[in-house]
Tab-separated table of C-alpha atoms in Angstrom:
chain	number	residue	atom	x	y	z
A	26	MET	CA	-19.947	2.490	20.251
A	27	LEU	CA	-19.341	-0.442	17.921
A	28	ALA	CA	-15.939	0.968	16.946
A	29	LEU	CA	-15.008	1.288	20.630
A	30	ARG	CA	-16.102	-2.287	21.351
A	31	LEU	CA	-14.087	-3.641	18.419
A	32	THR	CA	-11.092	-1.618	19.555
A	33	ARG	CA	-11.278	-3.046	23.074
A	34	ALA	CA	-11.782	-6.625	21.859
A	35	ALA	CA	-8.854	-6.597	19.417
A	36	ARG	CA	-5.795	-8.770	19.891
A	37	LEU	CA	-2.456	-7.525	21.175
A	38	ALA	CA	-0.841	-7.367	17.723
A	39	VAL	CA	-3.712	-5.253	16.392
A	40	GLN	CA	-3.476	-2.937	19.386
A	41	LEU	CA	0.258	-2.495	18.831
A	42	ARG	CA	-0.320	-1.537	15.197
A	43	ARG	CA	-2.936	0.991	16.257
A	44	LEU	CA	-0.502	2.317	18.846
A	45	LEU	CA	1.995	2.891	16.029
A	46	VAL	CA	-0.631	4.992	14.241
A	47	THR	CA	-1.171	6.979	17.427
A	48	VAL	CA	2.553	7.615	17.889
A	49	ALA	CA	2.982	8.660	14.261
A	50	SER	CA	-0.017	10.982	14.534
A	51	ALA	CA	1.466	12.539	17.676
A	52	GLY	CA	4.791	13.215	15.952
A	53	THR	CA	3.118	14.710	12.889
A	54	GLY	CA	0.816	16.865	15.003
A	55	PHE	CA	3.776	18.171	16.999
A	56	LEU	CA	5.569	19.150	13.792
A	57	LEU	CA	2.460	20.969	12.537
A	58	LEU	CA	2.176	22.892	15.807
A	59	CYS	CA	5.868	23.807	15.602
A	60	ALA	CA	5.266	25.198	12.114
A	61	LEU	CA	2.440	27.294	13.571
A	62	GLY	CA	4.703	28.484	16.370
A	63	HIS	CA	7.398	29.473	13.873
A	64	ALA	CA	4.847	31.517	11.931
A	65	LEU	CA	3.779	33.323	15.126
A	66	THR	CA	7.367	33.973	16.186
A	67	HIS	CA	8.517	35.218	12.755
A	68	PRO	CA	5.616	37.135	11.232
A	69	ASP	CA	7.996	39.006	8.910
A	70	THR	CA	9.087	35.829	7.069
A	71	PRO	CA	5.924	34.109	5.870
A	72	GLY	CA	7.776	32.273	3.099
A	73	SER	CA	9.999	30.392	5.524
A	74	SER	CA	7.025	29.449	7.696
A	75	ALA	CA	5.081	28.233	4.658
A	76	LEU	CA	8.075	26.134	3.611
A	77	ARG	CA	8.220	24.533	7.054
A	78	LEU	CA	4.523	23.760	6.816
A	79	ALA	CA	5.027	22.262	3.349
A	80	TRP	CA	7.758	19.967	4.647
A	81	CYS	CA	5.226	18.597	7.154
A	82	ALA	CA	3.483	16.970	4.174
A	83	ALA	CA	6.068	14.156	4.195
A	84	PRO	CA	5.323	12.885	7.745
A	85	LEU	CA	1.613	13.502	7.146
A	86	ALA	CA	1.616	11.302	4.036
A	87	ALA	CA	3.653	8.616	5.820
A	88	THR	CA	1.224	8.586	8.755
A	89	VAL	CA	-1.802	8.303	6.466
A	90	TYR	CA	-0.079	5.514	4.527
A	91	LEU	CA	0.560	3.588	7.740
A	92	ALA	CA	-3.008	4.100	8.941
A	93	ALA	CA	-4.423	2.687	5.704
A	94	ALA	CA	-2.129	-0.353	5.905
A	95	VAL	CA	-3.084	-1.013	9.524
A	96	ALA	CA	-6.790	-0.750	8.691
A	97	ARG	CA	-6.441	-3.284	5.877
A	98	THR	CA	-4.948	-5.867	8.250
A	99	ASP	CA	-7.501	-5.340	11.019
A	100	PRO	CA	-9.367	-8.664	11.423
A	101	GLY	CA	-12.193	-7.047	13.389
A	102	THR	CA	-13.543	-5.147	10.401
A	103	ARG	CA	-13.446	-7.934	7.822
A	104	PRO	CA	-16.781	-9.178	6.446
A	105	ARG	CA	-17.961	-12.449	7.942
A	106	PRO	CA	-20.891	-14.701	7.092
A	107	GLY	CA	-24.070	-13.482	8.744
A	108	LEU	CA	-22.943	-9.927	9.527
A	109	SER	CA	-24.943	-8.454	6.647
A	110	ALA	CA	-28.130	-9.874	8.181
A	111	ILE	CA	-27.665	-7.692	11.278
A	112	GLY	CA	-26.759	-4.585	9.309
A	113	LEU	CA	-22.964	-4.962	9.283
A	114	GLY	CA	-22.333	-5.130	5.572
A	115	PRO	CA	-19.154	-4.028	3.791
A	116	GLY	CA	-20.220	-0.369	3.886
A	117	ARG	CA	-20.890	-0.402	7.618
A	118	LEU	CA	-17.639	-2.215	8.352
A	119	MET	CA	-15.785	0.332	6.236
A	120	ALA	CA	-17.316	3.107	8.328
A	121	VAL	CA	-16.333	1.288	11.528
A	122	SER	CA	-12.750	0.920	10.312
A	123	ALA	CA	-12.575	4.601	9.348
A	124	THR	CA	-13.947	5.573	12.768
A	125	THR	CA	-11.413	3.367	14.552
A	126	THR	CA	-8.596	4.946	12.564
A	127	ALA	CA	-9.894	8.428	13.334
A	128	LEU	CA	-9.970	7.608	17.062
A	129	SER	CA	-6.375	6.345	17.020
A	130	ALA	CA	-5.142	9.397	15.122
A	131	ALA	CA	-7.168	11.780	17.300
A	132	LEU	CA	-5.565	10.297	20.405
A	133	GLY	CA	-2.169	11.036	18.883
A	134	SER	CA	-3.212	14.606	18.071
A	135	VAL	CA	-4.276	15.153	21.689
A	136	ALA	CA	-0.919	13.790	22.853
A	137	ALA	CA	0.836	16.172	20.450
A	138	LEU	CA	-1.101	19.127	21.892
A	139	PHE	CA	-0.183	18.234	25.462
A	140	GLY	CA	3.448	17.711	24.456
A	141	PHE	CA	3.575	21.078	22.712
A	142	LEU	CA	2.024	22.837	25.702
A	143	TYR	CA	4.492	21.086	28.011
A	144	VAL	CA	7.467	22.223	25.931
A	145	ARG	CA	6.088	25.782	25.844
A	146	GLY	CA	5.812	25.791	29.643
A	147	ASP	CA	2.037	26.298	29.710
A	148	LEU	CA	1.610	23.238	31.930
A	149	THR	CA	4.704	23.553	34.152
A	150	GLY	CA	5.379	27.294	33.980
A	151	THR	CA	8.946	26.826	32.692
A	152	PRO	CA	9.623	26.405	28.951
A	153	VAL	CA	12.155	23.894	27.717
A	154	ASP	CA	15.428	25.391	26.521
A	155	GLY	CA	16.951	24.227	23.275
A	156	ALA	CA	16.986	24.642	19.541
A	157	VAL	CA	13.188	24.480	19.264
A	158	THR	CA	12.628	27.664	21.270
A	159	GLU	CA	12.080	29.747	18.141
A	160	THR	CA	9.221	27.491	17.040
A	161	LEU	CA	7.271	27.591	20.322
A	162	ALA	CA	5.860	31.137	20.139
A	163	LEU	CA	6.790	31.810	23.752
A	164	GLY	CA	4.793	34.559	25.396
A	165	GLN	CA	2.125	34.524	22.696
A	166	ARG	CA	-1.346	33.090	22.730
A	167	LEU	CA	-2.023	30.242	20.354
A	168	PRO	CA	-4.972	30.833	18.019
A	169	ALA	CA	-7.538	28.149	18.797
A	170	PRO	CA	-8.951	27.840	15.236
A	171	ALA	CA	-5.485	27.259	13.782
A	172	VAL	CA	-4.623	24.684	16.461
A	173	VAL	CA	-7.881	22.775	15.932
A	174	THR	CA	-7.440	22.851	12.155
A	175	LEU	CA	-3.904	21.497	12.277
A	176	LEU	CA	-4.692	18.814	14.853
A	177	THR	CA	-7.742	17.538	12.964
A	178	LEU	CA	-5.790	17.313	9.718
A	179	VAL	CA	-4.195	13.939	10.520
A	180	PRO	CA	-7.375	12.153	11.760
A	181	ALA	CA	-9.427	13.496	8.852
A	182	ALA	CA	-6.858	12.511	6.222
A	183	ALA	CA	-6.292	9.064	7.767
A	184	SER	CA	-9.996	8.224	8.036
A	185	ALA	CA	-10.625	9.452	4.481
A	186	ALA	CA	-7.782	7.292	3.151
A	187	VAL	CA	-9.123	4.247	5.010
A	188	ALA	CA	-12.641	4.832	3.710
A	189	LEU	CA	-11.314	5.178	0.180
A	190	SER	CA	-9.187	2.036	0.320
A	191	LEU	CA	-11.844	-0.125	2.004
A	192	ARG	CA	-14.871	1.127	0.112
A	193	PRO	CA	-17.221	-1.606	-1.159
A	194	ARG	CA	-16.615	-2.469	-4.781
A	195	ASP	CA	-18.843	-4.082	-7.365
A	196	PRO	CA	-17.764	-7.730	-7.713
A	197	ARG	CA	-18.941	-7.822	-11.324
A	198	PRO	CA	-16.034	-6.896	-13.633
A	199	ALA	CA	-16.885	-4.145	-16.081
A	200	SER	CA	-15.968	-4.499	-19.717
A	201	ALA	CA	-12.703	-2.804	-20.615
A	202	THR	CA	-13.658	-2.092	-24.226
A	203	GLY	CA	-17.060	-0.532	-23.876
A	204	PRO	CA	-20.346	-0.607	-21.961
A	205	ARG	CA	-21.474	-3.661	-20.056
A	206	ARG	CA	-22.779	-6.467	-22.213
A	207	TYR	CA	-24.407	-9.796	-21.529
A	208	GLY	CA	-23.298	-13.110	-22.889
A	209	ARG	CA	-25.192	-16.294	-23.623
A	210	PHE	CA	-28.164	-17.234	-21.433
A	211	GLY	CA	-27.942	-13.936	-19.554
A	212	ALA	CA	-24.416	-14.487	-18.248
A	213	TYR	CA	-22.790	-11.278	-17.117
A	214	GLY	CA	-19.941	-10.099	-19.351
A	215	TRP	CA	-17.802	-12.312	-21.534
A	216	GLY	CA	-16.038	-15.457	-20.509
A	217	ALA	CA	-12.312	-15.943	-20.459
A	218	ALA	CA	-12.422	-17.647	-23.882
A	219	ARG	CA	-15.177	-16.414	-26.235
A	220	GLU	CA	-16.722	-18.809	-28.709
A	221	THR	CA	-17.105	-17.518	-32.222
A	222	PHE	CA	-20.001	-18.384	-34.481
A	223	GLY	CA	-19.854	-21.967	-35.715
A	224	THR	CA	-17.372	-23.248	-33.158
A	225	TYR	CA	-19.555	-26.165	-32.136
A	226	GLY	CA	-20.512	-27.089	-35.661
A	227	ARG	CA	-17.124	-26.573	-37.274
A	228	TYR	CA	-16.128	-29.375	-39.634
A	229	GLY	CA	-14.121	-32.081	-37.875
A	230	ALA	CA	-14.922	-31.045	-34.321
A	231	ARG	CA	-17.376	-33.881	-33.681
A	232	LEU	CA	-15.290	-36.407	-35.607
A	233	ALA	CA	-12.233	-35.720	-33.462
A	234	SER	CA	-14.209	-36.029	-30.255
A	235	ALA	CA	-15.943	-39.172	-31.497
A	236	SER	CA	-12.624	-40.845	-32.230
A	237	ALA	CA	-11.395	-39.980	-28.747
A	238	GLN	CA	-14.561	-41.250	-27.051
A	239	PRO	CA	-14.298	-44.814	-25.663
A	240	ALA	CA	-16.573	-47.445	-27.091
A	241	GLY	CA	-19.853	-48.027	-25.334
A	242	SER	CA	-19.909	-44.670	-23.627
A	243	ARG	CA	-23.021	-43.599	-25.526
A	244	ALA	CA	-24.693	-46.867	-24.703
A	245	ALA	CA	-23.859	-46.367	-21.068
A	246	GLY	CA	-25.913	-43.204	-21.030
A	247	GLY	CA	-23.053	-40.730	-21.598
A	248	PRO	CA	-23.572	-37.488	-23.470
A	249	PRO	CA	-22.941	-37.184	-27.200
A	250	SER	CA	-19.375	-36.958	-28.328
A	251	GLY	CA	-19.403	-33.300	-29.333
A	252	GLU	CA	-21.329	-32.154	-26.271
A	253	GLY	CA	-19.204	-34.363	-24.043
A	254	ALA	CA	-16.047	-32.772	-25.317
A	255	LEU	CA	-17.412	-29.271	-24.833
A	256	LEU	CA	-18.695	-30.043	-21.345
A	257	THR	CA	-15.361	-31.558	-20.383
A	258	GLN	CA	-13.525	-28.508	-21.688
A	259	ALA	CA	-15.885	-26.169	-19.842
A	260	SER	CA	-15.482	-28.062	-16.601
A	261	ASP	CA	-11.703	-27.932	-16.980
A	262	THR	CA	-11.518	-24.230	-17.820
A	263	GLN	CA	-14.242	-22.932	-15.531
A	264	PRO	CA	-12.771	-21.430	-12.361
A	265	PRO	CA	-13.843	-22.856	-9.043
A	266	ALA	CA	-16.612	-21.137	-7.168
A	267	THR	CA	-16.132	-19.425	-3.869
A	268	THR	CA	-18.248	-19.937	-0.803
A	269	ASP	CA	-20.835	-17.428	-1.981
A	270	GLY	CA	-21.113	-18.932	-5.472
A	271	THR	CA	-19.061	-16.293	-7.262
A	272	PRO	CA	-16.518	-17.713	-9.707
A	273	SER	CA	-12.945	-16.997	-8.800
A	274	THR	CA	-9.864	-17.044	-10.973
A	275	PRO	CA	-6.383	-18.208	-9.984
A	276	ASP	CA	-4.995	-14.719	-10.501
A	277	ALA	CA	-7.862	-12.935	-8.768
A	278	VAL	CA	-6.823	-10.888	-5.772
A	279	PRO	CA	-9.220	-10.757	-2.811
A	280	ASP	CA	-10.306	-7.272	-1.905
A	281	PRO	CA	-9.714	-6.087	1.692
A	282	THR	CA	-13.500	-5.806	2.099
A	283	GLY	CA	-13.994	-9.465	1.194
A	284	THR	CA	-15.330	-8.773	-2.309
A	285	PRO	CA	-13.720	-10.655	-5.214
A	286	THR	CA	-12.252	-8.294	-7.769
A	287	THR	CA	-10.594	-8.518	-11.119
A	288	PRO	CA	-6.881	-9.341	-11.300
A	289	ARG	CA	-4.700	-6.388	-10.477
A	290	PRO	CA	-2.013	-5.354	-12.941
A	291	HIS	CA	1.523	-6.072	-11.799
A	292	THR	CA	3.719	-4.645	-14.523
A	293	THR	CA	1.551	-2.030	-16.204
A	294	THR	CA	2.657	0.699	-13.781
A	295	LEU	CA	6.356	-0.050	-14.241
A	296	PRO	CA	6.867	2.308	-17.230
A	297	TRP	CA	4.942	5.061	-15.458
A	298	GLY	CA	7.054	4.578	-12.357
A	299	ILE	CA	10.262	4.870	-14.353
A	300	ALA	CA	8.969	8.029	-16.065
A	301	VAL	CA	7.938	9.674	-12.779
A	302	LEU	CA	11.239	8.667	-11.156
A	303	THR	CA	13.176	10.258	-14.020
A	304	ALA	CA	11.104	13.427	-13.678
A	305	GLY	CA	11.804	13.557	-9.951
A	306	LEU	CA	15.556	13.246	-10.475
A	307	ALA	CA	15.396	16.002	-13.099
A	308	VAL	CA	13.547	18.315	-10.700
A	309	GLU	CA	16.102	17.607	-7.965
A	310	THR	CA	18.920	18.422	-10.386
A	311	TYR	CA	17.288	21.732	-11.232
A	312	ALA	CA	16.713	22.489	-7.537
A	313	GLY	CA	20.353	21.709	-6.741
A	314	ASP	CA	21.589	24.086	-9.447
A	315	THR	CA	19.437	26.969	-8.195
A	316	ALA	CA	19.741	26.352	-4.425
A	317	THR	CA	21.415	28.846	-2.125
A	318	PRO	CA	24.070	27.325	0.162
A	319	GLY	CA	23.304	27.373	3.868
A	320	THR	CA	19.509	27.610	3.522
A	321	THR	CA	16.642	25.212	4.047
A	322	PRO	CA	15.906	23.035	1.006
A	323	SER	CA	13.419	24.735	-1.280
A	324	ALA	CA	9.995	23.570	-2.393
A	325	ALA	CA	11.544	22.300	-5.638
A	326	VAL	CA	13.605	19.793	-3.644
A	327	LEU	CA	10.428	18.660	-1.863
A	328	LEU	CA	8.678	18.276	-5.218
A	329	GLY	CA	11.586	16.274	-6.622
A	330	TRP	CA	11.670	13.938	-3.632
A	331	SER	CA	7.899	13.521	-3.818
A	332	LEU	CA	8.128	12.534	-7.483
A	333	THR	CA	10.952	10.129	-6.671
A	334	VAL	CA	8.877	8.462	-3.943
A	335	LEU	CA	5.878	8.251	-6.263
A	336	GLY	CA	7.983	6.785	-9.068
A	337	LEU	CA	9.512	4.073	-6.910
A	338	ALA	CA	6.091	3.296	-5.406
A	339	LEU	CA	4.613	2.869	-8.881
A	340	ALA	CA	7.543	0.759	-10.072
A	341	GLY	CA	7.658	-1.401	-6.930
A	342	PRO	CA	4.937	-3.933	-7.885
A	343	GLY	CA	6.339	-4.333	-11.397
A	344	LEU	CA	9.863	-4.827	-10.096
A	345	THR	CA	8.668	-7.383	-7.543
A	346	HIS	CA	6.756	-9.236	-10.254
A	347	LEU	CA	9.862	-9.160	-12.456
A	348	CYS	CA	11.925	-10.518	-9.573
A	349	GLY	CA	9.520	-13.435	-9.262
A	350	ARG	CA	9.816	-14.159	-12.984
A	351	LEU	CA	13.605	-14.079	-12.836
A	352	LEU	CA	13.565	-16.576	-9.985
A	353	GLN	CA	11.719	-19.043	-12.209
A	354	ALA	CA	14.049	-18.652	-15.188
A	355	VAL	CA	16.602	-21.204	-16.427
A	356	ARG	CA	15.124	-24.568	-15.379
A	357	PRO	CA	13.961	-23.756	-11.840
A	358	GLY	CA	13.646	-26.336	-9.129
A	359	ALA	CA	10.775	-26.690	-6.701
A	360	LEU	CA	12.254	-24.145	-4.289
A	361	ARG	CA	12.827	-21.381	-6.836
A	362	LEU	CA	9.514	-22.119	-8.528
A	363	LEU	CA	7.611	-21.787	-5.259
A	364	ALA	CA	9.450	-18.606	-4.261
A	365	GLY	CA	8.931	-17.030	-7.680
A	366	ARG	CA	5.222	-17.811	-7.833
A	367	VAL	CA	4.667	-16.385	-4.365
A	368	LEU	CA	6.511	-13.191	-5.317
A	369	MET	CA	4.420	-12.816	-8.446
A	370	GLU	CA	1.182	-13.278	-6.518
A	371	GLU	CA	2.195	-10.918	-3.692
A	372	SER	CA	3.755	-8.216	-5.844
A	373	HIS	CA	0.725	-5.935	-5.461
A	374	ARG	CA	0.876	-6.201	-1.669
A	375	ILE	CA	4.566	-5.832	-0.856
A	376	GLY	CA	5.830	-4.136	-4.028
A	377	ARG	CA	4.522	-0.649	-3.342
A	378	PRO	CA	5.593	-0.480	0.350
A	379	LEU	CA	9.000	-1.830	-0.643
A	380	GLY	CA	9.348	0.869	-3.283
A	381	VAL	CA	8.412	3.534	-0.745
A	382	VAL	CA	11.037	2.213	1.702
A	383	CYS	CA	13.665	2.396	-1.045
A	384	ALA	CA	12.592	5.966	-1.833
A	385	VAL	CA	12.853	6.976	1.825
A	386	ALA	CA	16.326	5.422	2.002
A	387	CYS	CA	17.333	7.413	-1.083
A	388	ALA	CA	15.965	10.620	0.449
A	389	ALA	CA	17.826	9.934	3.694
A	390	TYR	CA	21.095	9.460	1.809
A	391	ALA	CA	20.507	12.648	-0.182
A	392	ALA	CA	19.661	14.565	2.998
A	393	THR	CA	22.855	13.304	4.627
A	394	ALA	CA	24.854	14.523	1.645
A	395	LEU	CA	23.072	17.885	1.842
A	396	TYR	CA	23.647	18.441	5.563
A	397	ASP	CA	27.272	17.240	5.426
A	398	THR	CA	28.171	20.098	3.094
A	399	ASP	CA	27.391	23.750	3.780
A	400	GLY	CA	23.696	23.133	4.297
A	401	PRO	CA	21.615	24.031	7.355
A	402	ASP	CA	21.975	22.358	10.708
A	403	PHE	CA	20.120	19.102	11.279
A	404	GLY	CA	17.970	20.138	14.226
A	405	PRO	CA	15.714	18.110	16.521
A	406	LEU	CA	12.612	18.858	14.460
A	407	SER	CA	14.301	17.534	11.325
A	408	ALA	CA	15.309	14.429	13.245
A	409	LEU	CA	11.722	13.987	14.466
A	410	GLY	CA	10.343	14.322	10.941
A	411	ALA	CA	12.874	11.847	9.549
A	412	LEU	CA	12.091	9.404	12.360
A	413	VAL	CA	8.341	9.629	11.692
A	414	VAL	CA	8.755	9.086	7.941
A	415	ALA	CA	11.245	6.229	8.267
A	416	GLY	CA	9.333	4.513	11.058
A	417	CYS	CA	6.008	4.734	9.224
A	418	THR	CA	7.402	3.348	5.968
A	419	VAL	CA	9.187	0.439	7.646
A	420	ALA	CA	6.114	-0.328	9.765
A	421	THR	CA	3.953	-0.238	6.624
A	422	LEU	CA	6.275	-2.712	4.897
A	423	LEU	CA	6.151	-5.076	7.878
A	424	THR	CA	2.363	-4.737	8.025
A	425	ALA	CA	2.112	-5.565	4.324
A	426	ALA	CA	4.298	-8.629	4.891
A	427	VAL	CA	1.991	-9.779	7.686
A	428	GLU	CA	-1.020	-9.199	5.429
A	429	ALA	CA	0.576	-11.270	2.668
A	430	LYS	CA	1.366	-14.063	5.128
A	431	HIS	CA	-2.240	-14.171	6.300
A	432	ALA	CA	-3.488	-14.129	2.705
A	433	ARG	CA	-1.555	-17.284	1.798
A	434	THR	CA	-2.514	-19.214	4.932
A	435	ASP	CA	-4.729	-21.607	2.959
A	436	THR	CA	-1.985	-22.229	0.404
A	437	THR	CA	0.574	-22.908	3.118
A	438	GLY	CA	-1.807	-25.303	4.851
A	439	ALA	CA	-2.469	-27.134	1.593
A	440	LEU	CA	1.265	-27.544	0.969
A	441	LEU	CA	1.791	-28.906	4.456
A	442	ARG	CA	-1.058	-31.370	4.009
A	443	LEU	CA	0.481	-32.532	0.739
A	444	GLY	CA	3.698	-33.380	2.566
A	445	ALA	CA	5.868	-30.312	1.955
A	446	PRO	CA	8.395	-30.026	4.790
A	447	PRO	CA	8.290	-26.782	6.801
A	448	ALA	CA	12.005	-26.298	6.115
A	449	THR	CA	11.217	-25.944	2.422
A	450	LEU	CA	8.705	-23.170	3.107
A	451	ARG	CA	11.216	-21.353	5.297
A	452	ALA	CA	13.868	-21.743	2.613
A	453	ALA	CA	11.447	-20.330	0.023
A	454	ALA	CA	10.859	-17.315	2.274
A	455	ALA	CA	14.626	-16.815	2.568
A	456	VAL	CA	15.001	-17.049	-1.218
A	457	ARG	CA	12.286	-14.426	-1.687
A	458	ALA	CA	13.936	-12.075	0.781
A	459	GLY	CA	17.345	-12.569	-0.835
A	460	ALA	CA	15.989	-11.983	-4.327
A	461	LEU	CA	14.237	-8.768	-3.294
A	462	LEU	CA	17.368	-7.562	-1.512
A	463	ALA	CA	19.516	-8.350	-4.556
A	464	LEU	CA	17.199	-6.327	-6.801
A	465	PHE	CA	16.206	-3.365	-4.654
A	466	ALA	CA	19.502	-2.738	-2.826
A	467	PRO	CA	21.495	-1.800	-5.971
A	468	LEU	CA	18.500	0.185	-7.251
A	469	THR	CA	18.384	2.150	-4.000
A	470	VAL	CA	22.114	2.879	-4.147
A	471	ILE	CA	21.927	4.061	-7.762
A	472	VAL	CA	18.918	6.315	-7.207
A	473	ALA	CA	20.445	7.694	-3.990
A	474	GLN	CA	23.676	8.572	-5.783
A	475	LEU	CA	21.787	10.286	-8.612
A	476	ALA	CA	19.596	12.195	-6.142
A	477	SER	CA	22.509	13.359	-3.992
A	478	LEU	CA	24.789	14.558	-6.803
A	479	PRO	CA	23.030	17.912	-7.455
A	480	LEU	CA	22.525	18.573	-3.716
A	481	ALA	CA	26.140	17.981	-2.691
A	482	ARG	CA	27.552	20.791	-4.834
C-alpha cells in the first residue's frame, strides 16, 4: 500500500520515467513471448528457438538497467530526517523502491500479454498477417507455466537489481589492508594522515611552532605552541561533518540510499575495460570467420557484443575522469577548470551509461554492416529489439544526467551566491558536453569499424 501511495503522489517527471520502464518491459515481454511462439511453431529446430531466446537477453538487460537508473533518481524513496522513527529506514525504503519497480514492470508484462494475444487473434478472432506469423504459434494453445515464467522474468530481474543497487551499506569504511582496527581514543579506522611514533615530540617541531606564534598569545590564554600548531593542522585537515555528525570528505560520493560511502574509484576499472573490450573484439572476429552466410548471428556474436558492451561500460568512468583531467591541462581558465572538476566528480555517474550508449552505437553499426551483406532479413522483431535496447540506453544516460544535476544542486547554488553568472555555468555545461563528444565519438567510430570488419565478409 505504501508503494502504491508513493507511486500516486509522485511528480510528473517521475511518472514519465516509470512509464518508460513499463514500455520497455512490454517490449521485452513481447519478444520473450515471440520466442516461445517460435519454439511451439518449430519443434524440430530447438537450436534456432534457443538462439532467439538468448538474443532476448539484450533487451532484458537494457530494461533492467533502465529500471535501476530510474529507481536511483526517485525522490519518493530517498531517506529523510524522521522517517526511521516511524519504521521507514533505508532497508524499508529499498523494499518500497523494489516493489514500485516490480509494479511498473509487471504492468508492462501484462500489456505485452494482451498485445501478443491481440496479434494472435485470440481477442479479435482474426490474427494479424505479416512477417511475425511464424512466431505466434497460431492454432496452438499457449502453455500457461511457460507464459507466466517468461512474463515474470522482467519484473523479478528489475526488482532484484533495484534491491541490490539500493541496499543499505555500512557507512564505516573497512580497512583495505586487513581486518578492522581502531585508532587513538577509540576512533574507528585510521585517519587520512597517520601519525608515527614521536611525531609530536620530534626535535624542532615545537621550536618551529614557537617561532611562528605571535607574542603574547600564551599570555592571552592561548594553547601551547606545539599543541596550537597541531590543533590548527587538525582543524584544517579534518573534513567537515554532515548533518548527522558523520565526517565527509571532498571526494566522497553520496550513496543513493543517503548513506555516506568511501570514494569510488574512477580510473581503476579502465585497464579492465580495455582488456574486456579487446576480448570482445577477438570473439567477434572468431565468430565472423566461422559464421555461415544468410543465417542468424550465432551465440558467439552475442557473446562478443556482450563483452564489448561490458568493456566500454567498465572503461566509461575512467575515460570520463581522464576527459576531465585533460580539460584542466595547460594553464586552464576558470571555465575549463570548473568543467573539468565537474566531469571528474561525475565520472562515476555518467561514465558507465555513456560507455553503454557507445557500445550500443557500435553494435548498431555492426548489425547494419551484417544485414547489408548477405545476412538475414531485418524483420519487425529485430527492429523492436533494437528499439528497446537503444531507447533504454539513451533514457538511462539522460536519467543519469538528471541525477548528476540534482546531486550538484548545492554546489550550483553556492556558485550563484558567490556571484558566478549563470552564463558561465551554461558555458561550462557546453564545454563538458563538447569534451565528452570529442572523446567518445572517435572511440565509438573506431570500435564500430573493428567490430564490423569480421561480420561484413
